Coordinates of C-alpha atoms and ligand atoms in Angstrom, one line a residue:
X1 CA -17.6 -0.9 27.7
X2 CA -16.1 0.6 24.6
X3 CA -12.6 -0.5 23.4
X4 CA -9.9 2.2 23.3
X5 CA -8.4 2.7 19.8
X6 CA -5.3 4.6 18.9
X7 CA -4.8 5.7 15.3
X8 CA -1.5 7.0 13.9
X9 CA -0.1 7.9 10.5
X10 CA 3.5 7.7 9.5
X11 CA 4.8 8.0 5.9
X12 CA 1.2 8.3 4.7
X13 CA -1.0 10.4 2.5
X14 CA -4.2 10.2 4.7
X15 CA -6.1 8.1 2.1
X16 CA -6.2 5.2 4.6
X17 CA -7.8 7.5 7.2
X18 CA -10.4 8.5 4.6
X19 CA -11.1 4.8 4.2
X20 CA -11.8 4.5 7.9
X21 CA -14.4 7.3 7.5
X22 CA -15.7 5.7 4.4
X23 CA -16.7 2.7 6.5
X24 CA -19.9 4.6 6.7
X25 CA -22.9 2.9 8.2
X26 CA -20.8 0.0 9.5
X27 CA -18.7 2.6 11.4
X28 CA -21.8 4.1 12.9
X29 CA -22.8 0.7 14.2
X30 CA -19.3 0.1 15.5
X31 CA -18.7 3.5 17.1
X32 CA -20.6 2.8 20.4
X33 CA -18.1 0.0 20.9
X34 CA -15.0 2.0 20.0
X35 CA -13.4 4.9 21.8
X36 CA -10.8 6.7 19.6
X37 CA -8.5 8.1 22.2
X38 CA -5.9 9.3 19.7
X39 CA -6.4 10.0 16.0
X40 CA -4.3 12.9 14.7
X41 CA -6.1 12.7 11.3
X42 CA -9.3 14.0 12.9
X43 CA -8.2 15.7 16.2
X44 CA -5.1 17.8 16.8
X45 CA -2.8 15.9 19.1
X46 CA 0.6 17.1 20.2
X47 CA 3.2 14.4 20.4
X48 CA 4.7 15.9 23.6
X49 CA 1.6 16.0 25.8
X50 CA -1.9 16.8 24.5
X51 CA -1.1 20.5 24.8
X52 CA 2.4 20.3 23.5
X53 CA 3.8 21.1 26.9
X54 CA 5.4 17.6 27.7
X55 CA 8.9 16.5 27.1
X56 CA 8.4 12.9 25.9
X57 CA 6.2 11.3 23.3
X58 CA 2.8 10.4 24.8
X59 CA 0.6 7.8 23.1
X60 CA -2.4 6.7 25.2
X61 CA -2.9 3.0 26.2
X62 CA -5.4 1.2 24.0
X63 CA -6.6 -2.3 23.0
X64 CA -6.3 -1.6 19.2
X65 CA -3.7 0.5 17.4
X66 CA -4.3 1.3 13.7
X67 CA -1.3 2.6 11.9
X68 CA -1.1 3.7 8.3
X69 CA 2.0 4.6 6.3
X70 CA 5.5 3.0 6.2
X71 CA 8.6 3.9 8.2
X72 CA 10.8 6.4 6.4
X73 CA 12.5 8.3 9.2
X74 CA 13.5 8.1 12.8
X75 CA 10.3 9.9 14.0
X76 CA 8.2 7.2 12.3
X77 CA 10.3 4.5 14.0
X78 CA 9.8 6.2 17.4
X79 CA 6.0 6.7 17.1
X80 CA 5.5 3.2 15.8
X81 CA 7.5 1.7 18.6
X82 CA 5.6 3.7 21.2
X83 CA 2.2 2.7 19.7
X84 CA 3.3 -1.0 19.7
X85 CA 4.2 -0.7 23.4
X86 CA 0.8 0.9 24.3
X87 CA -1.6 -1.4 22.3
X88 CA -2.7 -5.0 22.5
X89 CA -3.4 -5.5 18.8
X90 CA -1.6 -3.6 16.1
X91 CA -3.3 -3.2 12.7
X92 CA -1.1 -2.2 9.7
X93 CA -3.6 -0.3 7.6
X94 CA -3.0 0.1 3.8
X95 CA -0.3 -1.0 1.5
X96 CA 2.2 1.6 2.7
X97 CA 2.0 0.1 6.2
X98 CA 1.8 -3.5 4.9
X99 CA 4.5 -3.3 2.1
X100 CA 6.1 0.1 2.1
X101 CA 3.7 1.4 -0.6
X102 CA 4.5 3.8 -3.4
X103 CA 7.1 5.7 -1.3
X104 CA 9.2 2.6 -1.1
X105 CA 9.9 3.0 -4.8
X106 CA 12.7 5.2 -3.4
X107 CA 14.4 2.0 -2.1
X108 CA 15.8 1.5 -5.6
X109 CA 18.3 4.2 -4.8
X110 CA 20.6 5.0 -1.9
X111 CA 19.4 7.9 0.4
X112 CA 22.0 10.3 -1.0
X113 CA 21.0 9.5 -4.6
X114 CA 17.4 10.2 -3.7
X115 CA 18.3 13.6 -2.2
X116 CA 20.4 14.4 -5.2
X117 CA 17.6 13.5 -7.7
X118 CA 14.7 15.1 -5.8
X119 CA 16.2 18.1 -3.9
X120 CA 19.5 19.0 -5.3
X121 CA 19.4 18.4 -9.1
X122 CA 15.8 18.2 -10.0
X123 CA 15.0 19.7 -13.4
X124 CA 11.7 21.3 -12.1
X125 CA 12.8 22.9 -8.9
X126 CA 15.6 25.3 -7.8
X127 CA 18.4 23.5 -6.0
X128 CA 18.5 24.2 -2.3
X129 CA 20.9 23.5 0.5
X130 CA 20.2 20.4 2.6
X131 CA 18.1 21.3 5.7
X132 CA 20.4 21.4 8.7
X133 CA 18.0 21.8 11.7
X134 CA 19.1 19.1 14.2
X135 CA 15.5 18.7 15.3
X136 CA 14.4 17.3 12.0
X137 CA 14.0 13.5 12.0
X138 CA 16.7 11.6 10.1
X139 CA 15.9 9.4 7.1
X140 CA 16.2 5.7 7.7
X141 CA 18.3 3.9 5.1
X142 CA 15.2 2.2 3.6
X143 CA 11.4 2.8 3.6
X144 CA 10.1 -0.1 5.5
X145 CA 6.8 -1.9 6.1
X146 CA 5.6 -1.9 9.8
X147 CA 6.4 -5.5 10.4
X148 CA 10.0 -4.9 9.5
X149 CA 10.2 -2.8 12.6
X150 CA 7.7 -4.2 15.1
X151 CA 5.3 -7.1 15.5
X152 CA 2.0 -6.6 13.5
X153 CA -1.1 -8.6 14.4
X154 CA -3.4 -7.8 11.5
X155 CA -2.7 -6.5 8.0
X156 CA -5.3 -4.8 5.9
X157 CA -3.7 -4.1 2.5
X158 CA -4.8 -1.8 -0.3
X159 CA -4.1 1.7 -1.6
X160 CA -6.5 2.7 -0.3
X161 CA -7.8 -0.3 1.7
X162 CA -11.5 -1.1 1.3
X163 CA -13.7 0.1 4.2
X164 CA -15.5 -3.3 4.3
X165 CA -12.2 -4.9 5.5
X166 CA -11.6 -2.2 8.1
X167 CA -15.0 -2.9 9.6
X168 CA -14.5 -6.7 9.3
X169 CA -11.2 -6.7 11.1
X170 CA -12.5 -4.4 13.9
X171 CA -15.6 -6.7 14.3
X172 CA -13.3 -9.7 14.5
X173 CA -11.3 -8.1 17.3
X174 CA -14.4 -7.0 19.1
X175 CA -15.6 -10.6 19.0
X176 CA -12.4 -11.7 20.7
X177 CA -10.6 -13.1 17.6
X178 CA -6.9 -12.4 17.6
X179 CA -6.3 -12.9 13.8
X180 CA -7.9 -11.6 10.6
X181 CA -6.7 -11.9 7.0
X182 CA -8.1 -11.7 3.5
X183 CA -8.4 -15.0 1.7
X184 CA -5.5 -15.9 -0.6
X185 CA -7.1 -15.2 -4.0
X186 CA -5.9 -13.2 -6.9
X187 CA -7.6 -10.3 -8.6
X188 CA -8.0 -12.5 -11.6
X189 CA -10.0 -15.0 -9.5
X190 CA -12.7 -12.3 -9.0
X191 CA -12.5 -10.8 -12.5
X192 CA -15.4 -11.6 -14.9
X193 CA -13.7 -10.9 -18.3
X194 CA -13.3 -13.4 -21.1
X195 CA -10.0 -15.4 -21.0
X196 CA -8.6 -17.5 -23.8
X197 CA -5.1 -18.1 -22.4
X198 CA -3.5 -16.4 -25.4
X199 CA -2.8 -12.9 -26.7
X200 CA -1.7 -11.6 -30.1
X201 CA 1.9 -12.2 -28.9
X202 CA 4.9 -9.8 -29.2
X203 CA 5.9 -6.8 -26.9
X204 CA 3.7 -5.6 -24.1
X205 CA 1.8 -2.5 -25.3
X206 CA 2.2 0.8 -23.4
X207 CA -1.0 2.2 -21.9
X208 CA -1.1 5.0 -24.4
X209 CA -3.3 3.2 -26.9
X210 CA -6.9 2.2 -26.2
X211 CA -8.0 -1.2 -25.0
X212 CA -10.9 -2.8 -26.9
X213 CA -14.2 -2.9 -25.2
X214 CA -17.8 -1.8 -25.9
X215 CA -19.0 0.6 -23.2
X216 CA -22.5 -0.6 -23.8
X217 CA -21.6 -4.2 -22.9
X218 CA -20.9 -5.7 -19.5
X219 CA -17.4 -6.8 -18.5
X220 CA -18.2 -10.4 -19.2
X221 CA -18.0 -9.4 -22.9
X222 CA -14.6 -7.7 -22.5
X223 CA -11.4 -9.6 -23.3
X224 CA -8.8 -9.9 -20.5
X225 CA -6.5 -6.9 -20.5
X226 CA -3.3 -9.0 -20.5
X227 CA -4.6 -11.0 -23.4
X228 CA -5.2 -7.7 -25.2
X229 CA -1.5 -7.1 -24.9
X230 CA -1.3 -4.7 -21.9
X231 CA 0.2 -5.2 -18.4
X232 CA -2.5 -6.1 -15.8
X233 CA -1.1 -7.1 -12.4
X234 CA -4.3 -9.1 -11.6
X235 CA -2.6 -12.6 -11.7
X236 CA -0.2 -11.8 -8.9
X237 CA -2.3 -9.3 -6.8
X238 CA -4.4 -10.2 -3.7
X239 CA -8.1 -9.8 -4.3
X240 CA -10.3 -7.6 -2.1
X241 CA -10.3 -4.1 -3.6
X242 CA -14.0 -4.3 -4.3
X243 CA -14.8 -5.2 -0.7
X244 CA -17.2 -8.0 0.0
X245 CA -19.0 -7.7 -3.3
X246 CA -18.3 -6.7 -6.8
X247 CA -15.6 -6.6 -9.5
X248 CA -12.0 -5.3 -8.9
X249 CA -12.1 -1.6 -8.9
X250 CA -9.7 -0.9 -11.8
X251 CA -11.3 -3.5 -14.0
X252 CA -14.7 -1.9 -13.3
X253 CA -13.2 1.3 -14.7
X254 CA -11.7 -0.8 -17.6
X255 CA -8.2 -0.1 -16.7
X256 CA -5.4 -2.6 -15.7
X257 CA -4.8 -3.6 -12.1
X258 CA -1.6 -2.0 -10.9
X259 CA -1.1 -4.3 -7.9
X260 CA -2.2 -2.0 -5.1
X261 CA -3.3 -4.9 -2.7
X262 CA 0.2 -6.4 -2.9
X263 CA 1.2 -10.0 -3.2
X264 CA -1.3 -12.9 -2.7
X265 CA 0.7 -14.4 0.1
X266 CA 3.8 -13.6 2.2
X267 CA 7.0 -14.5 0.5
X268 CA 5.5 -14.5 -3.0
X269 CA 7.6 -13.2 -5.9
X270 CA 5.1 -11.1 -7.9
X271 CA 7.6 -9.9 -10.4
X272 CA 8.8 -13.3 -11.3
X273 CA 5.3 -14.7 -11.4
X274 CA 4.0 -11.8 -13.4
X275 CA 6.7 -12.3 -16.0
X276 CA 5.6 -15.9 -16.1
X277 CA 1.9 -14.9 -16.5
X278 CA 2.8 -12.6 -19.5
X279 CA 4.9 -15.4 -21.1
X280 CA 2.1 -17.9 -20.7
X281 CA -0.1 -15.8 -22.9
X282 CA 2.6 -15.2 -25.5
X283 CA 3.8 -11.7 -24.5
X284 CA 7.5 -10.8 -24.0
X285 CA 7.8 -9.6 -20.4
X286 CA 11.2 -8.0 -21.0
X287 CA 9.4 -5.3 -23.1
X288 CA 7.6 -3.9 -20.0
X289 CA 9.2 -0.5 -19.6
X290 CA 10.8 0.1 -16.1
X291 CA 9.5 -3.4 -15.1
X292 CA 11.2 -3.6 -11.8
X293 CA 9.5 -0.4 -10.6
X294 CA 6.2 -1.1 -12.3
X295 CA 5.9 -4.7 -11.0
X296 CA 6.8 -3.8 -7.5
X297 CA 4.9 -0.5 -7.5
X298 CA 3.4 -0.8 -4.0
X299 CA 5.7 -3.3 -2.3
X300 CA 9.2 -1.9 -2.2
X301 CA 9.6 -2.9 1.5
X302 CA 10.7 -6.4 2.7
X303 CA 13.7 -6.2 0.3
X304 CA 11.6 -6.3 -2.9
X305 CA 13.3 -3.1 -4.0
X306 CA 16.9 -2.3 -3.1
X307 CA 19.7 -0.3 -4.9
X308 CA 21.3 -2.5 -7.6
X309 CA 25.0 -3.0 -7.4
X310 CA 26.9 -0.6 -9.7
X311 CA 27.6 -2.0 -13.1
X312 CA 31.3 -2.4 -14.0
X313 CA 32.5 0.3 -16.5
X314 CA 32.7 -0.9 -20.1
Ligands
SF4_401 S1 -1.7 2.9 1.3 FE1 -2.3 4.4 -0.2 S2 -4.0 5.6 0.7 FE2 -2.9 4.5 2.4 S3 -1.3 6.0 3.1 FE3 -0.4 4.7 1.5 S4 -0.6 5.9 -0.4 FE4 -2.1 6.7 1.1
SF4_402 S1 -5.2 -10.1 -16.1 FE1 -6.5 -8.4 -15.5 S2 -8.2 -8.3 -17.0 FE2 -7.2 -10.3 -17.1 S3 -8.4 -11.7 -15.8 FE3 -6.7 -10.9 -14.6 S4 -7.5 -9.0 -13.6 FE4 -8.9 -9.5 -15.2
SF4_403 S1 -7.7 -3.6 -9.5 FE1 -5.7 -3.9 -8.6 S2 -4.8 -1.8 -8.6 FE2 -7.0 -1.6 -8.9 S3 -7.8 -1.2 -6.9 FE3 -7.9 -3.5 -7.3 S4 -6.0 -4.3 -6.5 FE4 -5.8 -2.1 -6.6

């Protein structure tokens, strides 16, 4: 008997849903056991009845709920709460759902300031009056991860999450397990480059000059990106972006890790730890431009990013 699955997307870009489809052959094997009863990314569903003729939000009952995207407005809150009521196991899919994701960078400002910067006084667009339609959902004060609003059973981080882990978590649930998580390892733990625990020292270089590597040689001949003087978030980022096998995706492309899988464990302080990691190889972490945003790029929920108190006038 197939298991009913509900999928929803909130403050999301649909990359996580593409990852579900990228599960490929593993998904084909799983499909006979899964019955997707609601997946707006693939099938047009109306929130108010399947034909749009209802008066209340209708999410079908299911064993598994897969939700991508964080919570940024009252509609997201409503949909998420309804999904939680209707499913036995809730999976937070992707770093937006797990940590707030890139949209939670906006948590560095108050809502009115964001509206001012983005809609009212943006250099590249014509200012426009605020939308006044009372049917539009209201912004929530902060962009939140799902577990800041409801109970989450399984978290699959990543921007985008690796299809291997989507299949793995679904198989675990189908086998009757009630928990699944990636092992607590860092991207550095799975990175094959040469490390000498020292750099040339000085300021952290901006990513506008080339790193040194020979494209004819393997990564095991390349020097660690941090030790070459650039910011690589590998020391404080959860490993897993290469799936069950292989080298971290950005390192494969010979670019620095930007931290898209989020912290290695709940409650970690990646910014503090990353500044420590840079210091330990002789770099000055205070020279990282916009370091609060850059070192919390995918994890602005859970209070990692919040408006700073106004500085007293000098
Ligand atoms: S985690 Fe990445 S891929 Fe998934 S919804 Fe957010 S931005 Fe898109
Ligand atoms: S800092 Fe980056 S390049 Fe260096 S070992 Fe870690 S992941 Fe690899
Ligand atoms: S190397 Fe880092 S930023 Fe790149 S995909 Fe992996 S976890 Fe994400």
